[in-house]
């Protein structure tokens, strides 16, 4: 393949090429993005500023909110800009960079959910040893390890994809640069990439998912041993929000990347990816904190402080 013949720019097709529909989609995603920024920023601010929330569970929730902020910011601002222009060009360098950071943040979120399952197991199944098991040093190491693992995974996939040739068709049928969409455009042999997705990709995603499933099987058996109905409900309520987020995140990721073949519907992938990378980050603050009295009280105090400092 002649290097001069390789595509140096891509065109992101997004959701539609009709201007009237683009305006409606623009307003929808703008509202979602603003809600996501405000909701997750408040969660991080409240948890970091309230001493009552200085626990491992809330430490992980604040990190999850930060990851959600990053996840939407990698894709949505570019999507909003593209919806207002006709030709949605993106350079190959910018495209691969976006793909890398999206993968890093998405994998980090999935690994954090596994870490949070371990935290719930320690809290419910080993309450007397919880403080020792989930000490601050370990909590920070688990978060740092999630970021490092995700970075190495994403670097591997990005390097291999950049080695591919992209020739005549440079239209990415997606609203951001996603690995599966790029593989469909390549005129090179992508068997190595597909093998890597189904081998190393399976390990990096399904192993944490299986860990979460096993953790919750043990947790459920422990909850059933609690004699008090109120105690059982309280223990289960601390896990229900986490399970909801796990269902959203892992369900959509498995739908996109682990179908029988990579010849799936890219339009469907775009919609599923929007649920994962745009809708779920918006919902996470509400899922985790709307029913949580401690967070709501902390939020009330934080808002009061902001209002009082503004009025001075």
PDB file of C-alpha atoms in Angstrom:
ATOM      1  CA  UNK A   1       0.000   0.000   0.000  1.00  0.00           C
ATOM      2  CA  UNK A   2       1.358   3.403  -1.039  1.00  0.00           C
ATOM      3  CA  UNK A   3       1.629   5.596   2.056  1.00  0.00           C
ATOM      4  CA  UNK A   4       0.647   8.633  -0.031  1.00  0.00           C
ATOM      5  CA  UNK A   5      -2.580   6.870  -0.928  1.00  0.00           C
ATOM      6  CA  UNK A   6      -3.722   6.497   2.683  1.00  0.00           C
ATOM      7  CA  UNK A   7      -6.628   8.469   4.112  1.00  0.00           C
ATOM      8  CA  UNK A   8      -5.453  11.401   6.218  1.00  0.00           C
ATOM      9  CA  UNK A   9      -8.963  12.635   7.061  1.00  0.00           C
ATOM     10  CA  UNK A  10     -12.248  10.982   7.971  1.00  0.00           C
ATOM     11  CA  UNK A  11     -15.836  12.180   7.784  1.00  0.00           C
ATOM     12  CA  UNK A  12     -18.076  11.474  10.791  1.00  0.00           C
ATOM     13  CA  UNK A  13     -21.583  10.776   9.513  1.00  0.00           C
ATOM     14  CA  UNK A  14     -23.168  10.961  12.973  1.00  0.00           C
ATOM     15  CA  UNK A  15     -26.891  10.327  13.377  1.00  0.00           C
ATOM     16  CA  UNK A  16     -28.288  12.235  10.396  1.00  0.00           C
ATOM     17  CA  UNK A  17     -27.295  14.489   7.494  1.00  0.00           C
ATOM     18  CA  UNK A  18     -30.620  16.371   7.472  1.00  0.00           C
ATOM     19  CA  UNK A  19     -30.239  19.903   8.861  1.00  0.00           C
ATOM     20  CA  UNK A  20     -33.701  20.049  10.482  1.00  0.00           C
ATOM     21  CA  UNK A  21     -33.105  16.818  12.373  1.00  0.00           C
ATOM     22  CA  UNK A  22     -29.565  17.932  13.255  1.00  0.00           C
ATOM     23  CA  UNK A  23     -30.862  20.975  15.134  1.00  0.00           C
ATOM     24  CA  UNK A  24     -33.222  18.818  17.197  1.00  0.00           C
ATOM     25  CA  UNK A  25     -30.474  16.302  17.980  1.00  0.00           C
ATOM     26  CA  UNK A  26     -28.102  19.184  18.820  1.00  0.00           C
ATOM     27  CA  UNK A  27     -30.529  20.631  21.394  1.00  0.00           C
ATOM     28  CA  UNK A  28     -31.185  17.179  22.885  1.00  0.00           C
ATOM     29  CA  UNK A  29     -27.481  16.366  23.356  1.00  0.00           C
ATOM     30  CA  UNK A  30     -26.703  19.885  24.573  1.00  0.00           C
ATOM     31  CA  UNK A  31     -29.301  19.552  27.346  1.00  0.00           C
ATOM     32  CA  UNK A  32     -28.036  16.082  28.257  1.00  0.00           C
ATOM     33  CA  UNK A  33     -24.426  17.313  28.325  1.00  0.00           C
ATOM     34  CA  UNK A  34     -25.236  20.290  30.565  1.00  0.00           C
ATOM     35  CA  UNK A  35     -27.178  18.063  32.979  1.00  0.00           C
ATOM     36  CA  UNK A  36     -24.276  15.589  32.999  1.00  0.00           C
ATOM     37  CA  UNK A  37     -21.721  18.308  33.744  1.00  0.00           C
ATOM     38  CA  UNK A  38     -23.783  19.851  36.536  1.00  0.00           C
ATOM     39  CA  UNK A  39     -24.876  16.545  38.104  1.00  0.00           C
ATOM     40  CA  UNK A  40     -21.494  14.849  38.168  1.00  0.00           C
ATOM     41  CA  UNK A  41     -19.619  18.016  39.163  1.00  0.00           C
ATOM     42  CA  UNK A  42     -21.946  18.469  42.124  1.00  0.00           C
ATOM     43  CA  UNK A  43     -21.447  14.860  43.196  1.00  0.00           C
ATOM     44  CA  UNK A  44     -17.647  15.240  43.120  1.00  0.00           C
ATOM     45  CA  UNK A  45     -17.836  18.581  44.952  1.00  0.00           C
ATOM     46  CA  UNK A  46     -20.223  17.328  47.637  1.00  0.00           C
ATOM     47  CA  UNK A  47     -18.314  14.120  48.376  1.00  0.00           C
ATOM     48  CA  UNK A  48     -14.946  15.899  48.498  1.00  0.00           C
ATOM     49  CA  UNK A  49     -16.207  18.715  50.760  1.00  0.00           C
ATOM     50  CA  UNK A  50     -18.347  16.819  53.304  1.00  0.00           C
ATOM     51  CA  UNK A  51     -16.452  14.925  56.064  1.00  0.00           C
ATOM     52  CA  UNK A  52     -19.454  12.609  56.592  1.00  0.00           C
ATOM     53  CA  UNK A  53     -18.943  11.263  53.070  1.00  0.00           C
ATOM     54  CA  UNK A  54     -15.265  10.458  53.570  1.00  0.00           C
ATOM     55  CA  UNK A  55     -15.742   6.708  53.138  1.00  0.00           C
ATOM     56  CA  UNK A  56     -14.500   4.210  50.521  1.00  0.00           C
ATOM     57  CA  UNK A  57     -17.959   3.879  48.923  1.00  0.00           C
ATOM     58  CA  UNK A  58     -18.298   7.612  48.314  1.00  0.00           C
ATOM     59  CA  UNK A  59     -14.649   7.873  47.285  1.00  0.00           C
ATOM     60  CA  UNK A  60     -15.375   5.423  44.452  1.00  0.00           C
ATOM     61  CA  UNK A  61     -18.633   7.171  43.536  1.00  0.00           C
ATOM     62  CA  UNK A  62     -16.830  10.516  43.233  1.00  0.00           C
ATOM     63  CA  UNK A  63     -14.220   8.890  40.998  1.00  0.00           C
ATOM     64  CA  UNK A  64     -16.987   7.336  38.898  1.00  0.00           C
ATOM     65  CA  UNK A  65     -18.577  10.782  38.494  1.00  0.00           C
ATOM     66  CA  UNK A  66     -15.231  12.212  37.392  1.00  0.00           C
ATOM     67  CA  UNK A  67     -14.866   9.400  34.842  1.00  0.00           C
ATOM     68  CA  UNK A  68     -18.391  10.128  33.562  1.00  0.00           C
ATOM     69  CA  UNK A  69     -17.463  13.788  33.103  1.00  0.00           C
ATOM     70  CA  UNK A  70     -14.435  12.741  31.050  1.00  0.00           C
ATOM     71  CA  UNK A  71     -16.395  10.154  29.045  1.00  0.00           C
ATOM     72  CA  UNK A  72     -18.978  12.625  27.775  1.00  0.00           C
ATOM     73  CA  UNK A  73     -16.415  15.376  27.192  1.00  0.00           C
ATOM     74  CA  UNK A  74     -14.392  13.127  24.867  1.00  0.00           C
ATOM     75  CA  UNK A  75     -17.331  12.715  22.459  1.00  0.00           C
ATOM     76  CA  UNK A  76     -20.191  15.179  23.021  1.00  0.00           C
ATOM     77  CA  UNK A  77     -18.519  18.585  22.341  1.00  0.00           C
ATOM     78  CA  UNK A  78     -17.236  17.249  19.009  1.00  0.00           C
ATOM     79  CA  UNK A  79     -20.695  15.813  18.238  1.00  0.00           C
ATOM     80  CA  UNK A  80     -22.362  19.161  19.012  1.00  0.00           C
ATOM     81  CA  UNK A  81     -19.949  20.995  16.720  1.00  0.00           C
ATOM     82  CA  UNK A  82     -20.471  18.451  13.919  1.00  0.00           C
ATOM     83  CA  UNK A  83     -24.256  18.800  14.127  1.00  0.00           C
ATOM     84  CA  UNK A  84     -23.939  22.479  13.183  1.00  0.00           C
ATOM     85  CA  UNK A  85     -21.763  21.977  10.084  1.00  0.00           C
ATOM     86  CA  UNK A  86     -22.282  20.112   6.826  1.00  0.00           C
ATOM     87  CA  UNK A  87     -18.858  18.539   6.263  1.00  0.00           C
ATOM     88  CA  UNK A  88     -17.741  16.798   9.462  1.00  0.00           C
ATOM     89  CA  UNK A  89     -14.058  16.294   8.774  1.00  0.00           C
ATOM     90  CA  UNK A  90     -11.679  14.955  11.409  1.00  0.00           C
ATOM     91  CA  UNK A  91      -7.978  14.321  10.853  1.00  0.00           C
ATOM     92  CA  UNK A  92      -6.663  10.791  11.290  1.00  0.00           C
ATOM     93  CA  UNK A  93      -4.503  11.976  14.215  1.00  0.00           C
ATOM     94  CA  UNK A  94      -7.467  13.576  15.988  1.00  0.00           C
ATOM     95  CA  UNK A  95      -9.572  10.499  15.233  1.00  0.00           C
ATOM     96  CA  UNK A  96      -7.075   8.032  16.719  1.00  0.00           C
ATOM     97  CA  UNK A  97      -6.551  10.336  19.706  1.00  0.00           C
ATOM     98  CA  UNK A  98     -10.295  10.450  20.392  1.00  0.00           C
ATOM     99  CA  UNK A  99     -10.530   6.671  20.033  1.00  0.00           C
ATOM    100  CA  UNK A 100      -7.666   6.188  22.503  1.00  0.00           C
ATOM    101  CA  UNK A 101      -9.052   8.472  25.216  1.00  0.00           C
ATOM    102  CA  UNK A 102     -12.585   7.140  24.810  1.00  0.00           C
ATOM    103  CA  UNK A 103     -11.314   3.590  25.284  1.00  0.00           C
ATOM    104  CA  UNK A 104      -9.185   4.576  28.304  1.00  0.00           C
ATOM    105  CA  UNK A 105     -12.083   6.260  30.082  1.00  0.00           C
ATOM    106  CA  UNK A 106     -14.678   3.626  29.159  1.00  0.00           C
ATOM    107  CA  UNK A 107     -12.487   0.743  30.354  1.00  0.00           C
ATOM    108  CA  UNK A 108     -11.622   2.662  33.530  1.00  0.00           C
ATOM    109  CA  UNK A 109     -15.324   3.009  34.276  1.00  0.00           C
ATOM    110  CA  UNK A 110     -15.903  -0.721  33.797  1.00  0.00           C
ATOM    111  CA  UNK A 111     -12.977  -1.570  36.085  1.00  0.00           C
ATOM    112  CA  UNK A 112     -14.167   0.920  38.702  1.00  0.00           C
ATOM    113  CA  UNK A 113     -17.530  -0.841  38.770  1.00  0.00           C
ATOM    114  CA  UNK A 114     -15.703  -4.078  39.591  1.00  0.00           C
ATOM    115  CA  UNK A 115     -13.772  -2.288  42.354  1.00  0.00           C
ATOM    116  CA  UNK A 116     -17.068  -0.981  43.747  1.00  0.00           C
ATOM    117  CA  UNK A 117     -18.455  -4.524  43.783  1.00  0.00           C
ATOM    118  CA  UNK A 118     -15.466  -5.558  45.910  1.00  0.00           C
ATOM    119  CA  UNK A 119     -16.205  -2.643  48.241  1.00  0.00           C
ATOM    120  CA  UNK A 120     -19.848  -3.770  48.644  1.00  0.00           C
ATOM    121  CA  UNK A 121     -18.695  -7.361  49.274  1.00  0.00           C
ATOM    122  CA  UNK A 122     -16.314  -6.169  52.003  1.00  0.00           C
ATOM    123  CA  UNK A 123     -18.990  -3.960  53.596  1.00  0.00           C
ATOM    124  CA  UNK A 124     -21.713  -6.630  53.688  1.00  0.00           C
ATOM    125  CA  UNK A 125     -19.813  -9.902  53.987  1.00  0.00           C
ATOM    126  CA  UNK A 126     -16.846  -8.750  56.113  1.00  0.00           C
ATOM    127  CA  UNK A 127     -18.192  -5.793  58.123  1.00  0.00           C
ATOM    128  CA  UNK A 128     -15.836  -6.337  61.089  1.00  0.00           C
ATOM    129  CA  UNK A 129     -12.798  -6.211  58.775  1.00  0.00           C
ATOM    130  CA  UNK A 130     -14.140  -3.533  56.410  1.00  0.00           C
ATOM    131  CA  UNK A 131     -11.906  -0.711  57.647  1.00  0.00           C
ATOM    132  CA  UNK A 132      -8.810  -2.856  57.296  1.00  0.00           C
ATOM    133  CA  UNK A 133      -9.813  -4.304  53.920  1.00  0.00           C
ATOM    134  CA  UNK A 134     -10.741  -0.930  52.398  1.00  0.00           C
ATOM    135  CA  UNK A 135      -8.052   1.320  53.808  1.00  0.00           C
ATOM    136  CA  UNK A 136      -7.344   4.651  52.017  1.00  0.00           C
ATOM    137  CA  UNK A 137      -4.055   3.433  50.546  1.00  0.00           C
ATOM    138  CA  UNK A 138      -5.717   0.411  48.929  1.00  0.00           C
ATOM    139  CA  UNK A 139      -8.643   2.503  47.625  1.00  0.00           C
ATOM    140  CA  UNK A 140      -6.273   4.901  45.874  1.00  0.00           C
ATOM    141  CA  UNK A 141      -4.224   2.002  44.497  1.00  0.00           C
ATOM    142  CA  UNK A 142      -7.354   0.343  43.058  1.00  0.00           C
ATOM    143  CA  UNK A 143      -8.387   3.549  41.292  1.00  0.00           C
ATOM    144  CA  UNK A 144      -4.861   4.169  39.975  1.00  0.00           C
ATOM    145  CA  UNK A 145      -4.629   0.540  38.849  1.00  0.00           C
ATOM    146  CA  UNK A 146      -7.882   0.886  36.910  1.00  0.00           C
ATOM    147  CA  UNK A 147      -6.560   3.922  35.029  1.00  0.00           C
ATOM    148  CA  UNK A 148      -3.197   2.258  34.323  1.00  0.00           C
ATOM    149  CA  UNK A 149      -4.737  -0.998  33.078  1.00  0.00           C
ATOM    150  CA  UNK A 150      -7.169   0.884  30.839  1.00  0.00           C
ATOM    151  CA  UNK A 151      -4.368   3.059  29.438  1.00  0.00           C
ATOM    152  CA  UNK A 152      -2.202   0.073  28.493  1.00  0.00           C
ATOM    153  CA  UNK A 153      -5.163  -1.766  26.955  1.00  0.00           C
ATOM    154  CA  UNK A 154      -6.172   1.257  24.874  1.00  0.00           C
ATOM    155  CA  UNK A 155      -2.615   1.966  23.784  1.00  0.00           C
ATOM    156  CA  UNK A 156      -2.268  -1.585  22.460  1.00  0.00           C
ATOM    157  CA  UNK A 157      -5.473  -1.389  20.390  1.00  0.00           C
ATOM    158  CA  UNK A 158      -4.766   2.136  19.148  1.00  0.00           C
ATOM    159  CA  UNK A 159      -1.247   1.286  17.954  1.00  0.00           C
ATOM    160  CA  UNK A 160      -2.498  -1.746  16.024  1.00  0.00           C
ATOM    161  CA  UNK A 161      -5.331   0.212  14.389  1.00  0.00           C
ATOM    162  CA  UNK A 162      -3.004   3.040  13.325  1.00  0.00           C
ATOM    163  CA  UNK A 163      -0.979   0.455  11.390  1.00  0.00           C
ATOM    164  CA  UNK A 164      -3.979  -0.292   9.157  1.00  0.00           C
ATOM    165  CA  UNK A 165      -4.528   1.330   5.761  1.00  0.00           C
ATOM    166  CA  UNK A 166      -7.682   3.348   5.052  1.00  0.00           C
ATOM    167  CA  UNK A 167      -8.220   3.911   1.372  1.00  0.00           C
ATOM    168  CA  UNK A 168     -11.226   4.981  -0.704  1.00  0.00           C
ATOM    169  CA  UNK A 169     -14.075   5.152   1.808  1.00  0.00           C
ATOM    170  CA  UNK A 170     -13.372   7.580   4.649  1.00  0.00           C
ATOM    171  CA  UNK A 171     -16.952   7.917   5.951  1.00  0.00           C
ATOM    172  CA  UNK A 172     -17.200   6.793   9.581  1.00  0.00           C
ATOM    173  CA  UNK A 173     -20.769   5.695  10.216  1.00  0.00           C
ATOM    174  CA  UNK A 174     -20.694   6.789  13.830  1.00  0.00           C
ATOM    175  CA  UNK A 175     -20.784  10.014  15.858  1.00  0.00           C
ATOM    176  CA  UNK A 176     -17.211   9.530  17.115  1.00  0.00           C
ATOM    177  CA  UNK A 177     -14.099   7.558  16.178  1.00  0.00           C
ATOM    178  CA  UNK A 178     -14.839   4.071  17.438  1.00  0.00           C
ATOM    179  CA  UNK A 179     -12.658   1.016  16.865  1.00  0.00           C
ATOM    180  CA  UNK A 180     -15.391  -1.133  15.288  1.00  0.00           C
ATOM    181  CA  UNK A 181     -16.395   1.627  12.863  1.00  0.00           C
ATOM    182  CA  UNK A 182     -12.780   2.165  11.802  1.00  0.00           C
ATOM    183  CA  UNK A 183     -12.214  -1.547  11.256  1.00  0.00           C
ATOM    184  CA  UNK A 184     -15.103  -1.584   8.787  1.00  0.00           C
ATOM    185  CA  UNK A 185     -13.356   1.100   6.703  1.00  0.00           C
ATOM    186  CA  UNK A 186      -9.909  -0.471   6.561  1.00  0.00           C
ATOM    187  CA  UNK A 187      -8.656  -1.967   3.320  1.00  0.00           C
ATOM    188  CA  UNK A 188      -6.047  -3.971   5.255  1.00  0.00           C
ATOM    189  CA  UNK A 189      -6.388  -7.387   6.840  1.00  0.00           C
ATOM    190  CA  UNK A 190      -8.149  -6.763  10.185  1.00  0.00           C
ATOM    191  CA  UNK A 191      -8.091 -10.359  11.446  1.00  0.00           C
ATOM    192  CA  UNK A 192      -5.407  -9.502  14.033  1.00  0.00           C
ATOM    193  CA  UNK A 193      -7.522  -6.631  15.346  1.00  0.00           C
ATOM    194  CA  UNK A 194     -10.637  -8.790  15.535  1.00  0.00           C
ATOM    195  CA  UNK A 195      -8.707 -11.555  17.289  1.00  0.00           C
ATOM    196  CA  UNK A 196      -7.353  -9.026  19.784  1.00  0.00           C
ATOM    197  CA  UNK A 197     -10.834  -7.671  20.513  1.00  0.00           C
ATOM    198  CA  UNK A 198     -12.200 -11.144  21.189  1.00  0.00           C
ATOM    199  CA  UNK A 199      -9.196 -12.321  23.231  1.00  0.00           C
ATOM    200  CA  UNK A 200      -7.526  -9.510  25.185  1.00  0.00           C
ATOM    201  CA  UNK A 201     -10.708  -7.435  24.976  1.00  0.00           C
ATOM    202  CA  UNK A 202     -12.678 -10.303  26.475  1.00  0.00           C
ATOM    203  CA  UNK A 203     -10.263 -10.527  29.386  1.00  0.00           C
ATOM    204  CA  UNK A 204     -10.290  -6.804  30.121  1.00  0.00           C
ATOM    205  CA  UNK A 205     -14.083  -6.542  30.083  1.00  0.00           C
ATOM    206  CA  UNK A 206     -15.637  -9.899  30.889  1.00  0.00           C
ATOM    207  CA  UNK A 207     -13.280 -10.790  33.753  1.00  0.00           C
ATOM    208  CA  UNK A 208     -14.383  -7.744  35.807  1.00  0.00           C
ATOM    209  CA  UNK A 209     -17.980  -8.486  34.810  1.00  0.00           C
ATOM    210  CA  UNK A 210     -17.707 -12.083  36.031  1.00  0.00           C
ATOM    211  CA  UNK A 211     -16.043 -10.779  39.202  1.00  0.00           C
ATOM    212  CA  UNK A 212     -19.066  -8.530  39.778  1.00  0.00           C
ATOM    213  CA  UNK A 213     -21.479 -11.435  39.218  1.00  0.00           C
ATOM    214  CA  UNK A 214     -19.625 -13.728  41.624  1.00  0.00           C
ATOM    215  CA  UNK A 215     -19.374 -10.933  44.206  1.00  0.00           C
ATOM    216  CA  UNK A 216     -23.101 -10.360  44.105  1.00  0.00           C
ATOM    217  CA  UNK A 217     -23.937 -14.042  44.339  1.00  0.00           C
ATOM    218  CA  UNK A 218     -21.926 -14.111  47.598  1.00  0.00           C
ATOM    219  CA  UNK A 219     -23.498 -10.820  48.722  1.00  0.00           C
ATOM    220  CA  UNK A 220     -27.039 -12.074  48.096  1.00  0.00           C
ATOM    221  CA  UNK A 221     -26.401 -15.236  50.117  1.00  0.00           C
ATOM    222  CA  UNK A 222     -25.028 -13.075  52.944  1.00  0.00           C
ATOM    223  CA  UNK A 223     -28.064 -10.762  52.811  1.00  0.00           C
ATOM    224  CA  UNK A 224     -30.453 -13.729  52.996  1.00  0.00           C
ATOM    225  CA  UNK A 225     -28.777 -14.791  56.243  1.00  0.00           C
ATOM    226  CA  UNK A 226     -29.709 -11.475  57.884  1.00  0.00           C
ATOM    227  CA  UNK A 227     -32.653 -12.174  60.222  1.00  0.00           C
ATOM    228  CA  UNK A 228     -34.103  -8.663  60.237  1.00  0.00           C
ATOM    229  CA  UNK A 229     -36.229  -7.732  57.240  1.00  0.00           C
ATOM    230  CA  UNK A 230     -35.218  -4.106  57.683  1.00  0.00           C
ATOM    231  CA  UNK A 231     -31.566  -5.115  57.789  1.00  0.00           C
ATOM    232  CA  UNK A 232     -31.921  -7.159  54.597  1.00  0.00           C
ATOM    233  CA  UNK A 233     -33.589  -4.266  52.801  1.00  0.00           C
ATOM    234  CA  UNK A 234     -30.948  -1.791  53.963  1.00  0.00           C
ATOM    235  CA  UNK A 235     -28.133  -4.073  52.794  1.00  0.00           C
ATOM    236  CA  UNK A 236     -29.788  -4.645  49.423  1.00  0.00           C
ATOM    237  CA  UNK A 237     -30.527  -0.939  48.896  1.00  0.00           C
ATOM    238  CA  UNK A 238     -26.789  -0.146  49.096  1.00  0.00           C
ATOM    239  CA  UNK A 239     -26.246  -2.510  46.137  1.00  0.00           C
ATOM    240  CA  UNK A 240     -29.262  -1.770  43.915  1.00  0.00           C
ATOM    241  CA  UNK A 241     -27.859   1.465  42.456  1.00  0.00           C
ATOM    242  CA  UNK A 242     -24.553  -0.176  41.617  1.00  0.00           C
ATOM    243  CA  UNK A 243     -26.300  -3.116  39.945  1.00  0.00           C
ATOM    244  CA  UNK A 244     -28.383  -0.716  37.818  1.00  0.00           C
ATOM    245  CA  UNK A 245     -25.279   1.091  36.542  1.00  0.00           C
ATOM    246  CA  UNK A 246     -23.496  -2.224  35.914  1.00  0.00           C
ATOM    247  CA  UNK A 247     -26.442  -3.399  33.791  1.00  0.00           C
ATOM    248  CA  UNK A 248     -26.327  -0.234  31.668  1.00  0.00           C
ATOM    249  CA  UNK A 249     -22.555  -0.164  31.203  1.00  0.00           C
ATOM    250  CA  UNK A 250     -21.708  -3.794  30.630  1.00  0.00           C
ATOM    251  CA  UNK A 251     -24.898  -4.531  28.716  1.00  0.00           C
ATOM    252  CA  UNK A 252     -24.193  -1.890  26.071  1.00  0.00           C
ATOM    253  CA  UNK A 253     -20.462  -2.676  25.831  1.00  0.00           C
ATOM    254  CA  UNK A 254     -21.140  -6.379  25.266  1.00  0.00           C
ATOM    255  CA  UNK A 255     -23.767  -5.515  22.619  1.00  0.00           C
ATOM    256  CA  UNK A 256     -21.261  -3.374  20.691  1.00  0.00           C
ATOM    257  CA  UNK A 257     -18.000  -5.289  20.915  1.00  0.00           C
ATOM    258  CA  UNK A 258     -18.861  -8.927  21.558  1.00  0.00           C
ATOM    259  CA  UNK A 259     -21.399  -9.933  18.954  1.00  0.00           C
ATOM    260  CA  UNK A 260     -20.627 -13.072  16.920  1.00  0.00           C
ATOM    261  CA  UNK A 261     -18.981 -10.995  14.149  1.00  0.00           C
ATOM    262  CA  UNK A 262     -17.919  -7.425  13.554  1.00  0.00           C
ATOM    263  CA  UNK A 263     -20.301  -7.175  10.595  1.00  0.00           C
ATOM    264  CA  UNK A 264     -23.027  -5.698  12.790  1.00  0.00           C
ATOM    265  CA  UNK A 265     -25.180  -2.634  12.223  1.00  0.00           C
ATOM    266  CA  UNK A 266     -23.050   0.462  12.713  1.00  0.00           C
ATOM    267  CA  UNK A 267     -26.181   2.603  12.994  1.00  0.00           C
ATOM    268  CA  UNK A 268     -27.375   0.419  15.874  1.00  0.00           C
ATOM    269  CA  UNK A 269     -23.903   0.658  17.404  1.00  0.00           C
ATOM    270  CA  UNK A 270     -24.175   4.448  17.314  1.00  0.00           C
ATOM    271  CA  UNK A 271     -27.436   4.385  19.256  1.00  0.00           C
ATOM    272  CA  UNK A 272     -26.109   1.844  21.773  1.00  0.00           C
ATOM    273  CA  UNK A 273     -22.904   3.867  22.171  1.00  0.00           C
ATOM    274  CA  UNK A 274     -24.980   6.987  22.855  1.00  0.00           C
ATOM    275  CA  UNK A 275     -26.762   5.151  25.666  1.00  0.00           C
ATOM    276  CA  UNK A 276     -23.424   4.080  27.122  1.00  0.00           C
ATOM    277  CA  UNK A 277     -21.351   7.235  26.644  1.00  0.00           C
ATOM    278  CA  UNK A 278     -24.006   9.974  26.896  1.00  0.00           C
ATOM    279  CA  UNK A 279     -27.187   8.790  28.623  1.00  0.00           C
ATOM    280  CA  UNK A 280     -25.650   6.630  31.363  1.00  0.00           C
ATOM    281  CA  UNK A 281     -23.227   9.327  32.613  1.00  0.00           C
ATOM    282  CA  UNK A 282     -26.200  11.683  32.907  1.00  0.00           C
ATOM    283  CA  UNK A 283     -28.231   9.147  34.886  1.00  0.00           C
ATOM    284  CA  UNK A 284     -25.475   7.941  37.231  1.00  0.00           C
ATOM    285  CA  UNK A 285     -25.706  10.874  39.714  1.00  0.00           C
ATOM    286  CA  UNK A 286     -29.463  10.349  39.994  1.00  0.00           C
ATOM    287  CA  UNK A 287     -29.178   6.558  40.255  1.00  0.00           C
ATOM    288  CA  UNK A 288     -26.574   6.722  43.021  1.00  0.00           C
ATOM    289  CA  UNK A 289     -27.660   9.715  45.027  1.00  0.00           C
ATOM    290  CA  UNK A 290     -31.369  10.588  44.722  1.00  0.00           C
ATOM    291  CA  UNK A 291     -32.346   8.086  47.435  1.00  0.00           C
ATOM    292  CA  UNK A 292     -29.254   8.668  49.527  1.00  0.00           C
ATOM    293  CA  UNK A 293     -30.007  10.868  52.533  1.00  0.00           C
ATOM    294  CA  UNK A 294     -26.332  11.558  53.297  1.00  0.00           C
ATOM    295  CA  UNK A 295     -25.628  12.802  49.778  1.00  0.00           C
ATOM    296  CA  UNK A 296     -28.810  14.877  49.645  1.00  0.00           C
ATOM    297  CA  UNK A 297     -27.904  16.503  52.965  1.00  0.00           C
ATOM    298  CA  UNK A 298     -24.371  17.151  51.726  1.00  0.00           C
ATOM    299  CA  UNK A 299     -25.778  18.596  48.494  1.00  0.00           C
ATOM    300  CA  UNK A 300     -28.047  20.919  50.468  1.00  0.00           C
ATOM    301  CA  UNK A 301     -25.085  22.187  52.514  1.00  0.00           C
ATOM    302  CA  UNK A 302     -22.924  22.665  49.420  1.00  0.00           C
ATOM    303  CA  UNK A 303     -25.622  24.631  47.592  1.00  0.00           C
ATOM    304  CA  UNK A 304     -26.149  26.806  50.684  1.00  0.00           C
ATOM    305  CA  UNK A 305     -22.407  27.535  50.801  1.00  0.00           C
ATOM    306  CA  UNK A 306     -22.366  28.441  47.111  1.00  0.00           C
ATOM    307  CA  UNK A 307     -25.374  30.748  47.481  1.00  0.00           C
ATOM    308  CA  UNK A 308     -23.981  32.432  50.595  1.00  0.00           C
ATOM    309  CA  UNK A 309     -20.555  33.003  48.977  1.00  0.00           C
ATOM    310  CA  UNK A 310     -22.246  34.427  45.870  1.00  0.00           C
ATOM    311  CA  UNK A 311     -24.311  36.895  47.905  1.00  0.00           C
ATOM    312  CA  UNK A 312     -21.262  38.292  49.736  1.00  0.00           C
TER     313      UNK A 312
END
